Rosetta silent file (secondary structure, phi, psi, omega in degrees, C-alpha in Angstrom):
SEQUENCE: XXXXXXXXXXXXXXXXXXXXXXXXXXXXXXXXXXXXXXXXXXXXXXXXXXXXXXXXXXXXXXXXXXXXXXXXXXXXXXXXXXXXXXXXXXXXXXXXXXXXXXXXXXXXXXXXXXXXXXXXXXXXXXXXXXXXXXXXXXXXXXXXXXXXXXXXXXXXXXXXXXXXXXXXXXXXXXXXXXXXXXXXXXXXXXXXXXXXXXXXXXXXXXXXXXXXXXXXXXXXXXXXXXXXXXXXXXXXXXXXXXXXXXXXXXXXXXXXXXXXXXXX
SCORE:     score description
SCORE:     0.000 S_00000001
   1 L     0.000  135.384  179.054  -23.984  106.434   45.480 S_00000001
   2 L   -75.767  146.104 -177.752  -20.188  106.818   46.405 S_00000001
   3 H   -88.359   22.245 -174.605  -19.433  105.965   49.932 S_00000001
   4 H   -71.056  -23.132 -178.478  -17.569  109.483   50.364 S_00000001
   5 H   -56.044  -35.829 -172.074  -20.483  110.574   52.682 S_00000001
   6 H   -96.185   -5.852  172.813  -19.090  108.213   55.326 S_00000001
   7 L   -56.645  152.268  168.645  -15.547  109.298   54.676 S_00000001
   8 H   -56.771  -45.280 -172.946  -13.243  110.838   57.202 S_00000001
   9 H   -72.144  -26.668  163.656  -12.547  113.674   55.084 S_00000001
  10 H   -78.707  -24.096  167.845  -16.124  114.522   54.693 S_00000001
  11 H   -63.213  -56.453  172.740  -16.888  114.297   58.370 S_00000001
  12 H   -41.468  -46.614  177.755  -13.944  116.835   58.924 S_00000001
  13 H   -68.265  -42.012  163.339  -15.427  118.978   56.321 S_00000001
  14 H   -54.441  -49.994  172.556  -18.843  119.108   57.919 S_00000001
  15 H   -56.454  -50.502  174.278  -17.651  119.758   61.267 S_00000001
  16 H   -54.633  -40.553  179.295  -15.267  122.438   60.264 S_00000001
  17 H   -68.966  -30.425  169.220  -18.001  124.092   58.331 S_00000001
  18 H   -57.937  -56.653 -168.706  -20.407  124.077   61.378 S_00000001
  19 H   -61.084  -41.095  178.482  -17.849  125.823   63.482 S_00000001
  20 H   -65.419  -33.926  175.284  -17.108  128.511   60.817 S_00000001
  21 H   -73.023  -23.832  172.569  -20.771  129.149   60.370 S_00000001
  22 H   -72.720  -43.514 -165.858  -21.205  129.369   64.243 S_00000001
  23 H   -73.733  -43.176 -170.270  -18.210  131.934   64.323 S_00000001
  24 H   -77.364  -32.553  169.667  -19.784  133.949   61.451 S_00000001
  25 H   -77.983  -18.687  171.133  -23.260  134.171   62.942 S_00000001
  26 H   -65.123  -37.047 -179.084  -22.014  135.073   66.418 S_00000001
  27 H   -68.793  -42.240 -168.504  -19.864  137.810   64.724 S_00000001
  28 H   -79.059  -33.699 -178.618  -22.779  139.146   62.806 S_00000001
  29 H  -108.357   19.853  164.925  -25.422  139.132   65.475 S_00000001
  30 H   -84.366  -79.534 -177.849  -23.416  140.142   68.542 S_00000001
  31 L  -159.689  167.668 -176.076  -21.998  143.580   67.800 S_00000001
  32 H   -62.796  -36.013 -173.711  -20.033  145.694   65.545 S_00000001
  33 H   -66.680  -47.203  178.319  -16.815  145.263   67.717 S_00000001
  34 H   -67.195  -53.497  172.209  -16.814  141.443   67.545 S_00000001
  35 H   -53.965  -34.310 -177.784  -17.277  141.504   63.694 S_00000001
  36 H   -72.018  -47.654  174.696  -14.514  144.017   63.247 S_00000001
  37 H   -67.620  -33.192  171.802  -12.216  141.827   65.305 S_00000001
  38 H   -64.287  -42.406  176.184  -13.235  138.529   63.604 S_00000001
  39 H   -59.875  -45.119 -173.416  -12.593  140.540   60.041 S_00000001
  40 H   -63.888  -34.867 -176.520   -9.242  141.714   61.242 S_00000001
  41 H   -78.996  -36.708  172.037   -8.209  138.345   62.191 S_00000001
  42 H   -55.468  -45.860  165.711   -9.527  136.963   58.977 S_00000001
  43 H   -61.088  -26.779 -179.750   -7.690  139.295   56.967 S_00000001
  44 H   -70.506  -54.999 -176.115   -4.392  138.663   58.959 S_00000001
  45 H   -74.421  -16.680 -168.273   -4.747  134.770   58.068 S_00000001
  46 H   -86.453  -37.163 -177.425   -5.882  135.436   54.414 S_00000001
  47 H   -67.530  -41.287 -173.848   -2.794  137.859   53.959 S_00000001
  48 H   -62.203  -59.132  176.405   -0.525  135.323   55.444 S_00000001
  49 H   -56.158  -38.675  160.340   -1.694  132.590   53.296 S_00000001
  50 H   -32.905  -73.691 -172.896   -1.739  134.969   50.169 S_00000001
  51 H   -54.293  -40.715 -172.118    2.074  135.678   50.767 S_00000001
  52 H   -71.695  -46.843  172.465    2.971  131.864   51.189 S_00000001
  53 H   -53.170  -39.470 -155.595    1.257  131.277   47.755 S_00000001
  54 H  -110.631  -38.219 -174.931    2.431  134.154   45.708 S_00000001
  55 L  -126.092  141.470 -171.602    5.729  135.109   47.243 S_00000001
  56 L   -92.865   80.614  178.709    8.940  133.308   48.119 S_00000001
  57 L  -129.812  134.708 -171.126    9.802  135.170   51.198 S_00000001
  58 L  -114.931    1.200 -169.995   10.860  134.022   54.679 S_00000001
  59 L   -77.331  109.309 -173.751   11.279  137.445   56.344 S_00000001
  60 H   -60.171  -43.751  176.812    8.996  137.527   59.320 S_00000001
  61 H   -52.221  -25.903  167.264    9.228  141.293   59.621 S_00000001
  62 H   -80.383  -43.335  173.310    7.925  141.648   56.074 S_00000001
  63 H   -50.430  -55.759 -176.456    5.278  139.223   56.577 S_00000001
  64 H   -56.801  -45.893 -178.844    3.997  141.286   59.531 S_00000001
  65 H   -61.508  -35.208  170.031    4.362  144.543   57.736 S_00000001
  66 H   -62.742  -40.306  173.065    2.219  143.095   54.827 S_00000001
  67 H   -64.450  -47.700  179.067   -0.249  141.920   57.169 S_00000001
  68 H   -68.840  -48.472  171.977   -0.559  145.252   59.013 S_00000001
  69 H   -39.886  -46.375  178.119   -1.031  147.179   55.610 S_00000001
  70 H   -67.304  -35.931 -175.064   -3.958  144.954   54.875 S_00000001
  71 H   -73.655  -51.763  153.893   -5.392  145.369   58.269 S_00000001
  72 H   -30.843  -53.056 -178.488   -5.004  149.275   57.769 S_00000001
  73 H   -68.094  -44.152  170.456   -6.657  149.206   54.686 S_00000001
  74 H   -54.100  -45.086 -171.347   -9.914  147.512   56.241 S_00000001
  75 H   -66.757  -23.267  175.069   -9.741  149.846   59.155 S_00000001
  76 H   -67.026  -27.772  175.403   -9.797  152.768   57.088 S_00000001
  77 H   -61.032  -20.328  179.519  -12.985  151.732   55.460 S_00000001
  78 L   -52.196  -58.926  170.416  -14.738  152.411   58.744 S_00000001
  79 L   -67.078  -38.219  169.645  -14.373  156.037   57.821 S_00000001
  80 L  -174.129  150.380  167.503  -14.804  155.626   54.118 S_00000001
  81 H   -67.654  -21.642  168.874  -13.960  153.268   51.452 S_00000001
  82 H   -59.252  -39.815 -174.911  -12.228  156.215   49.602 S_00000001
  83 H   -68.863  -39.742  174.769   -9.699  156.377   52.426 S_00000001
  84 H   -63.500  -53.899 -178.247   -8.900  152.623   52.002 S_00000001
  85 H   -58.175  -34.475 -178.748   -8.555  152.905   48.401 S_00000001
  86 H   -59.775  -50.395 -174.443   -6.472  156.056   48.765 S_00000001
  87 H   -65.953  -37.780  175.550   -4.078  154.295   51.368 S_00000001
  88 H   -57.887  -44.455 -164.816   -3.764  151.394   48.729 S_00000001
  89 H   -69.511  -45.882 -174.327   -2.876  153.436   45.975 S_00000001
  90 H   -62.049  -39.605 -172.994   -0.107  155.529   48.035 S_00000001
  91 H   -77.061  -27.673  167.695    1.309  152.138   49.144 S_00000001
  92 H   -68.348  -39.973  177.024    1.336  150.699   45.531 S_00000001
  93 H   -59.883  -45.730 -172.502    2.819  153.844   44.276 S_00000001
  94 H   -74.648  -23.024  170.709    5.595  153.808   46.708 S_00000001
  95 H   -76.291  -27.813  167.926    6.339  150.075   46.023 S_00000001
  96 H   -60.106  -27.224  168.066    6.387  150.496   42.347 S_00000001
  97 L  -103.955   26.357  173.022    9.660  152.855   42.704 S_00000001
  98 L  -110.267 -149.185 -177.109   11.104  150.743   45.300 S_00000001
  99 L   -55.302  140.011  174.197   12.689  147.229   44.937 S_00000001
 100 L   -83.186  114.450  175.336   12.179  145.363   41.780 S_00000001
 101 L   -91.657  164.847  162.986   10.321  141.996   41.546 S_00000001
 102 L   -51.322  145.832  175.534    9.783  139.610   38.863 S_00000001
 103 H   -44.891  -56.067 -179.359    6.801  140.678   36.687 S_00000001
 104 H   -63.502  -50.159  167.801    4.505  137.825   37.771 S_00000001
 105 H   -52.999  -40.788 -176.794    5.242  138.509   41.448 S_00000001
 106 H   -73.034  -20.618  172.854    4.632  142.172   41.325 S_00000001
 107 H   -56.831  -41.356 -173.201    1.125  141.483   39.846 S_00000001
 108 H   -75.654  -30.854  171.519    0.159  139.371   42.856 S_00000001
 109 H   -50.794  -55.912 -174.215    1.634  141.973   45.199 S_00000001
 110 H   -73.676  -29.410  179.762   -0.651  144.697   43.824 S_00000001
 111 H   -77.450  -20.484 -179.075   -3.639  142.137   43.564 S_00000001
 112 H   -49.977  -61.886 -171.407   -3.470  141.039   47.136 S_00000001
 113 H   -58.951  -40.196 -175.445   -5.076  143.895   48.962 S_00000001
 114 H   -62.926  -43.472 -168.642   -7.901  144.174   46.098 S_00000001
 115 H   -71.457  -46.861 -177.595   -8.423  140.355   46.260 S_00000001
 116 H   -79.701  -51.669 -161.041   -8.417  140.128   50.098 S_00000001
 117 H   -96.173  -42.418 -165.698   -9.418  143.291   51.816 S_00000001
 118 H   -78.333  -29.483  165.828  -11.947  144.961   49.572 S_00000001
 119 H   -64.857  -32.926  177.373  -14.615  142.307   49.257 S_00000001
 120 H   -75.208  -38.864  175.806  -14.651  141.953   53.134 S_00000001
 121 H   -54.228  -46.203 -177.386  -14.691  145.765   53.183 S_00000001
 122 H   -52.450  -59.798  178.287  -17.771  145.582   50.884 S_00000001
 123 H   -59.397  -40.644  174.068  -19.627  143.402   53.299 S_00000001
 124 H   -66.946  -30.070  177.443  -18.773  145.314   56.229 S_00000001
 125 H   -73.371  -27.570  173.576  -19.925  148.515   54.628 S_00000001
 126 H   -71.635  -38.955 -175.562  -23.325  147.013   53.776 S_00000001
 127 H   -67.271  -43.410 -175.717  -23.535  145.667   57.234 S_00000001
 128 H   -78.157  -34.654 -171.291  -22.708  148.985   58.843 S_00000001
 129 H  -108.647  -17.535 -176.703  -24.573  151.600   56.483 S_00000001
 130 L   -87.985  144.664 -172.153  -27.395  149.741   54.726 S_00000001
 131 L   -64.708  -31.327 -178.342  -30.854  149.670   56.171 S_00000001
 132 L  -117.362   41.758 -174.418  -30.940  145.839   55.254 S_00000001
 133 H   -55.977  -49.743  174.060  -27.229  145.329   55.967 S_00000001
 134 H   -66.447  -32.551  174.189  -27.455  142.232   58.071 S_00000001
 135 H   -64.152  -34.002 -177.134  -30.072  140.589   55.605 S_00000001
 136 H   -77.569  -35.376 -179.662  -27.958  141.173   52.689 S_00000001
 137 H   -68.009  -54.903  176.526  -24.508  139.615   54.454 S_00000001
 138 H   -42.436  -59.430  178.321  -26.831  136.762   55.588 S_00000001
 139 H   -61.916  -35.344 -179.151  -28.110  136.129   52.083 S_00000001
 140 H   -58.655  -47.514 -176.878  -24.676  136.396   50.582 S_00000001
 141 H   -63.610  -50.259  179.737  -23.287  133.832   53.097 S_00000001
 142 H   -58.182  -44.939  169.639  -26.154  131.381   52.551 S_00000001
 143 H   -56.259  -49.260  175.255  -25.848  131.540   48.898 S_00000001
 144 H   -62.965  -43.676  174.817  -22.073  130.807   49.076 S_00000001
 145 H   -64.656  -23.368 -179.892  -22.417  128.044   51.437 S_00000001
 146 H   -84.851  -32.068 -177.275  -25.162  126.453   49.809 S_00000001
 147 H   -73.766  -52.362 -175.261  -23.495  126.762   46.150 S_00000001
 148 H   -60.892  -30.029 -173.583  -20.201  125.159   47.788 S_00000001
 149 H   -75.614  -66.137 -178.540  -22.137  122.361   49.584 S_00000001
 150 H   -52.226  -40.277 -178.094  -24.444  121.345   46.535 S_00000001
 151 H   -62.232  -57.388 -173.823  -21.446  121.644   44.214 S_00000001
 152 H   -62.966  -38.751  175.969  -19.323  119.364   46.518 S_00000001
 153 H   -77.112  -41.690  176.563  -22.105  116.781   47.048 S_00000001
 154 H   -61.724  -34.732  178.812  -23.280  116.901   43.418 S_00000001
 155 H   -66.342  -38.647 -169.547  -19.853  116.569   42.091 S_00000001
 156 H   -82.753  -38.238  179.882  -18.963  113.552   44.299 S_00000001
 157 H   -80.911  -41.984 -178.638  -22.463  111.732   43.859 S_00000001
 158 H   -95.815  -36.318  179.297  -22.903  112.215   40.016 S_00000001
 159 L    60.840 -130.226  179.187  -19.374  112.802   38.939 S_00000001
 160 L    78.423 -154.751 -163.102  -19.155  112.798   34.929 S_00000001
 161 L   -55.304  128.361 -175.637  -17.450  115.419   32.804 S_00000001
 162 E   -70.106  141.659 -175.138  -14.715  117.542   34.278 S_00000001
 163 E   -77.494  -62.749  173.681  -15.461  121.401   34.237 S_00000001
 164 E  -143.167   71.851 -172.171  -11.847  122.803   33.711 S_00000001
 165 L   -60.886  -14.074  165.866   -9.480  120.025   34.426 S_00000001
 166 L   -67.437  -29.067  177.759   -6.529  122.343   33.628 S_00000001
 167 L  -102.002  -41.179 -164.636   -7.327  124.580   36.622 S_00000001
 168 E  -154.048   97.596 -164.974   -9.142  122.334   38.945 S_00000001
 169 E   -73.207  -25.835 -175.698   -9.133  118.589   38.000 S_00000001
 170 E   -80.362  -31.432 -173.816  -11.782  117.382   40.690 S_00000001
 171 E   -69.050  129.489  178.822  -14.539  120.008   39.648 S_00000001
 172 E  -114.582  173.997  173.108  -17.180  118.562   37.346 S_00000001
 173 H   -64.395  -55.983 -160.152  -20.268  119.941   35.297 S_00000001
 174 H   -63.273  -24.166  171.652  -22.543  117.949   37.373 S_00000001
 175 H   -77.768  -38.921  178.935  -21.004  119.872   40.719 S_00000001
 176 H   -59.494  -56.150  179.396  -21.242  123.264   38.816 S_00000001
 177 H   -54.867  -40.507 -168.618  -24.963  122.648   37.982 S_00000001
 178 H   -70.016  -47.346 -177.062  -25.720  121.260   41.591 S_00000001
 179 H   -50.974  -42.572  176.852  -23.978  124.453   42.940 S_00000001
 180 H   -69.278  -35.169  172.561  -26.255  126.713   40.939 S_00000001
 181 H   -54.451  -63.511 -161.311  -29.370  124.770   42.029 S_00000001
 182 H   -57.872  -49.760 -169.991  -28.320  124.962   45.785 S_00000001
 183 H   -60.840  -40.906 -168.877  -27.573  128.773   45.408 S_00000001
 184 H   -78.396  -34.890 -177.250  -30.901  129.630   43.672 S_00000001
 185 H   -74.740  -41.048  175.498  -33.114  127.501   46.107 S_00000001
 186 H   -80.737  -17.523  175.483  -31.663  129.133   49.204 S_00000001
 187 H   -70.716  -39.727 -178.676  -31.807  132.520   47.528 S_00000001
 188 H   -65.737  -45.671 -173.403  -35.610  131.841   46.965 S_00000001
 189 H   -65.441  -51.613 -179.245  -36.185  130.701   50.663 S_00000001
 190 H   -51.708  -42.813 -178.073  -34.246  133.873   52.002 S_00000001
 191 H   -62.726  -49.124  176.938  -36.133  136.352   49.697 S_00000001
 192 H   -53.344  -49.720  175.677  -39.433  134.678   50.791 S_00000001
 193 H   -54.917  -37.980  178.219  -38.502  134.851   54.342 S_00000001
 194 L   -92.661   14.562 -178.625  -37.797  138.699   54.096 S_00000001
 195 L    60.164   44.548 -179.396  -40.703  139.386   51.896 S_00000001
 196 L  -108.472  178.190 -175.581  -38.584  140.397   48.923 S_00000001
 197 L   -69.576  131.481  178.278  -39.298  139.890   45.208 S_00000001
 198 H   -79.188  -25.668 -173.585  -38.951  136.175   44.116 S_00000001
 199 H   -82.061  -33.539  171.808  -37.893  137.083   40.497 S_00000001
 200 H   -59.200  -43.773 -172.520  -34.912  139.096   42.096 S_00000001
 201 H   -64.907  -40.254  173.615  -34.202  136.034   44.238 S_00000001
 202 H   -63.116  -55.310 -167.806  -33.743  133.664   41.080 S_00000001
 203 H   -68.193  -44.303  169.072  -31.659  136.103   39.122 S_00000001
 204 H   -60.843  -30.833  175.753  -29.493  137.281   41.814 S_00000001
 205 H   -76.864  -24.709  167.258  -29.223  133.951   43.233 S_00000001
 206 H   -76.886  -49.850 -173.677  -28.013  132.457   39.933 S_00000001
 207 H   -60.321  -49.965 -173.710  -25.659  135.489   39.499 S_00000001
 208 H   -75.359  -14.868  179.104  -24.134  135.182   43.012 S_00000001
 209 H   -77.734  -43.043 -170.780  -23.811  131.178   42.712 S_00000001
 210 H   -68.194  -42.539 -179.152  -21.943  131.792   39.406 S_00000001
 211 H   -60.778  -32.600 -176.543  -19.604  134.529   40.991 S_00000001
 212 H   -72.444  -46.224 -174.294  -19.102  132.186   43.942 S_00000001
 213 H   -81.889   -4.241  163.267  -17.930  129.310   41.868 S_00000001
 214 H   -78.703  -31.441 -177.009  -15.785  131.697   39.519 S_00000001
 215 H   -69.554  -46.991  177.996  -14.236  132.702   42.769 S_00000001
 216 H   -57.401  -61.689 -175.189  -13.431  128.973   43.611 S_00000001
 217 H   -57.789  -36.080 -179.443  -11.950  128.497   40.140 S_00000001
 218 H   -68.435  -44.601  173.500   -9.827  131.842   40.338 S_00000001
 219 H   -53.188  -58.141  174.932   -8.388  130.747   43.532 S_00000001
 220 H   -32.222  -62.626  177.967   -7.603  127.337   41.981 S_00000001
 221 H   -47.193  -47.826 -176.065   -5.726  128.990   38.993 S_00000001
 222 H   -61.546  -30.897 -179.493   -3.680  130.965   41.176 S_00000001
 223 H   -64.888  -53.258 -172.997   -2.693  127.882   43.353 S_00000001
 224 H   -51.600  -38.485  179.763   -2.016  126.023   40.110 S_00000001
 225 H   -68.956  -25.273  175.545    0.147  128.469   38.517 S_00000001
 226 L  -104.159   16.418  169.473    2.315  128.572   41.734 S_00000001
 227 L    58.225   37.672  174.907    2.183  124.793   42.324 S_00000001
 228 L  -108.837  130.580 -177.081    0.269  124.948   45.271 S_00000001
 229 L   -86.757  -46.908  178.214   -2.381  122.354   46.338 S_00000001
 230 L  -128.818  158.825  173.943   -3.892  124.116   49.208 S_00000001
 231 L   -52.431  -44.840 -159.073   -3.766  127.703   50.767 S_00000001
 232 L  -168.521 -171.418  170.110   -2.879  126.346   54.205 S_00000001
 233 L  -134.213   31.314 -175.954   -3.882  123.402   56.474 S_00000001
 234 L   -66.799  -42.584 -160.275   -5.802  125.653   59.089 S_00000001
 235 E  -118.340  109.773 -176.687   -9.323  123.991   58.382 S_00000001
 236 L   -67.321  130.456 -172.927   -9.653  120.100   58.307 S_00000001
 237 L    82.864   -3.665  175.484  -11.337  118.959   55.247 S_00000001
 238 L  -138.368  -28.045 -179.964  -10.964  122.195   53.281 S_00000001
 239 E   119.496 -128.124 -171.050   -7.275  123.352   53.449 S_00000001
 240 L  -102.004  163.924 -179.736   -6.486  127.004   54.290 S_00000001
 241 H   -64.276  -37.513 -179.851   -8.822  129.860   55.154 S_00000001
 242 H   -59.192  -37.824 -179.071   -8.443  131.250   51.652 S_00000001
 243 H   -60.328  -33.604  175.514   -9.640  127.727   50.317 S_00000001
 244 H   -72.378  -46.509 -171.389  -12.791  128.339   52.461 S_00000001
 245 H   -98.440   -4.212 -177.178  -13.526  131.887   51.566 S_00000001
 246 H   -50.026  -38.108  174.491  -12.483  132.172   47.886 S_00000001
 247 H   -61.285  -51.338 -177.544  -16.131  131.973   46.925 S_00000001
 248 H   -52.279  -46.713 -174.629  -17.236  134.632   49.355 S_00000001
 249 H   -56.955  -43.963 -172.200  -14.551  137.084   48.095 S_00000001
 250 H   -82.330  -43.444  173.431  -15.885  137.167   44.536 S_00000001
 251 H   -49.884  -65.303 -170.196  -19.657  137.006   45.651 S_00000001
 252 H   -49.248  -34.062 -177.508  -19.530  139.933   47.961 S_00000001
 253 H   -62.040  -35.915 -174.987  -18.214  142.177   45.128 S_00000001
 254 H   -72.604  -35.099 -167.727  -21.325  141.267   43.035 S_00000001
 255 H   -75.913  -38.504 -173.895  -23.751  141.731   46.118 S_00000001
 256 H   -63.367  -32.581 -175.511  -22.100  145.191   46.887 S_00000001
 257 H   -88.980  -25.825 -175.789  -22.257  146.348   43.402 S_00000001
 258 H   -74.668  -45.520 -174.349  -25.829  144.870   42.631 S_00000001
 259 H   -63.616  -42.877  176.007  -27.018  146.611   45.932 S_00000001
 260 H   -75.357  -28.135  179.892  -25.796  150.002   44.992 S_00000001
 261 H   -85.359  -36.989 -175.461  -26.893  149.878   41.445 S_00000001
 262 H  -107.656  -36.271 -168.708  -30.273  148.269   41.785 S_00000001
 263 H  -111.046  -21.378 -171.709  -31.645  148.523   45.306 S_00000001
 264 L   -68.365    0.000    0.000  -30.144  151.293   46.788 S_00000001
């Protein structure tokens, strides 16, 4: 076994993860207002990091405007997701007929709110309006956390063949499979705790873990084509906030769609 478990980087990663888990649980189990404030702060940080990755701008007013737009998109979802989507479409329409950007830059300008805001809106919507909202959000968070942790540990311990070296040179098949195992295990425990169908636990635990790892690879791809290693340096051992939440952003979309199609 490698001695990475005793490395300074791994120690920082563990402490950072524990702190973020603590913040997430406090936000979920305190009240709606604390959670709303936490999500607003997250969206502001994620938007800032996204702009730093995908757009070459240094105008502070433009930064602030883009952050404010994404916060408004999120807040409108309290009334209805339709309001959020409508506002996004209006802003996109207005931008389309304004200043011209290079094609690749324009794609990421339009993708930003969809990628950053709506996954968190989906989680928030389930939290507010579903009978099992907190349970769903907790399950989603646990699957993402265990997938990330098992993938990291499995990849470093077993190593082996690279998964997609052109996108993420450090990720391995052993890490990928370990992540799937971790996601399914915690999904089973969570479903058993809440007295839910264990077959659903396996199926959706596997799917959620797959989506979580796809989210990690998606963010790695976006960073790679923009020649960026980390989305930021806010979180010791992880990088930026986007580096930590990339898996959650894709997984939450799956959970929201699955809940509305299968369980609602």
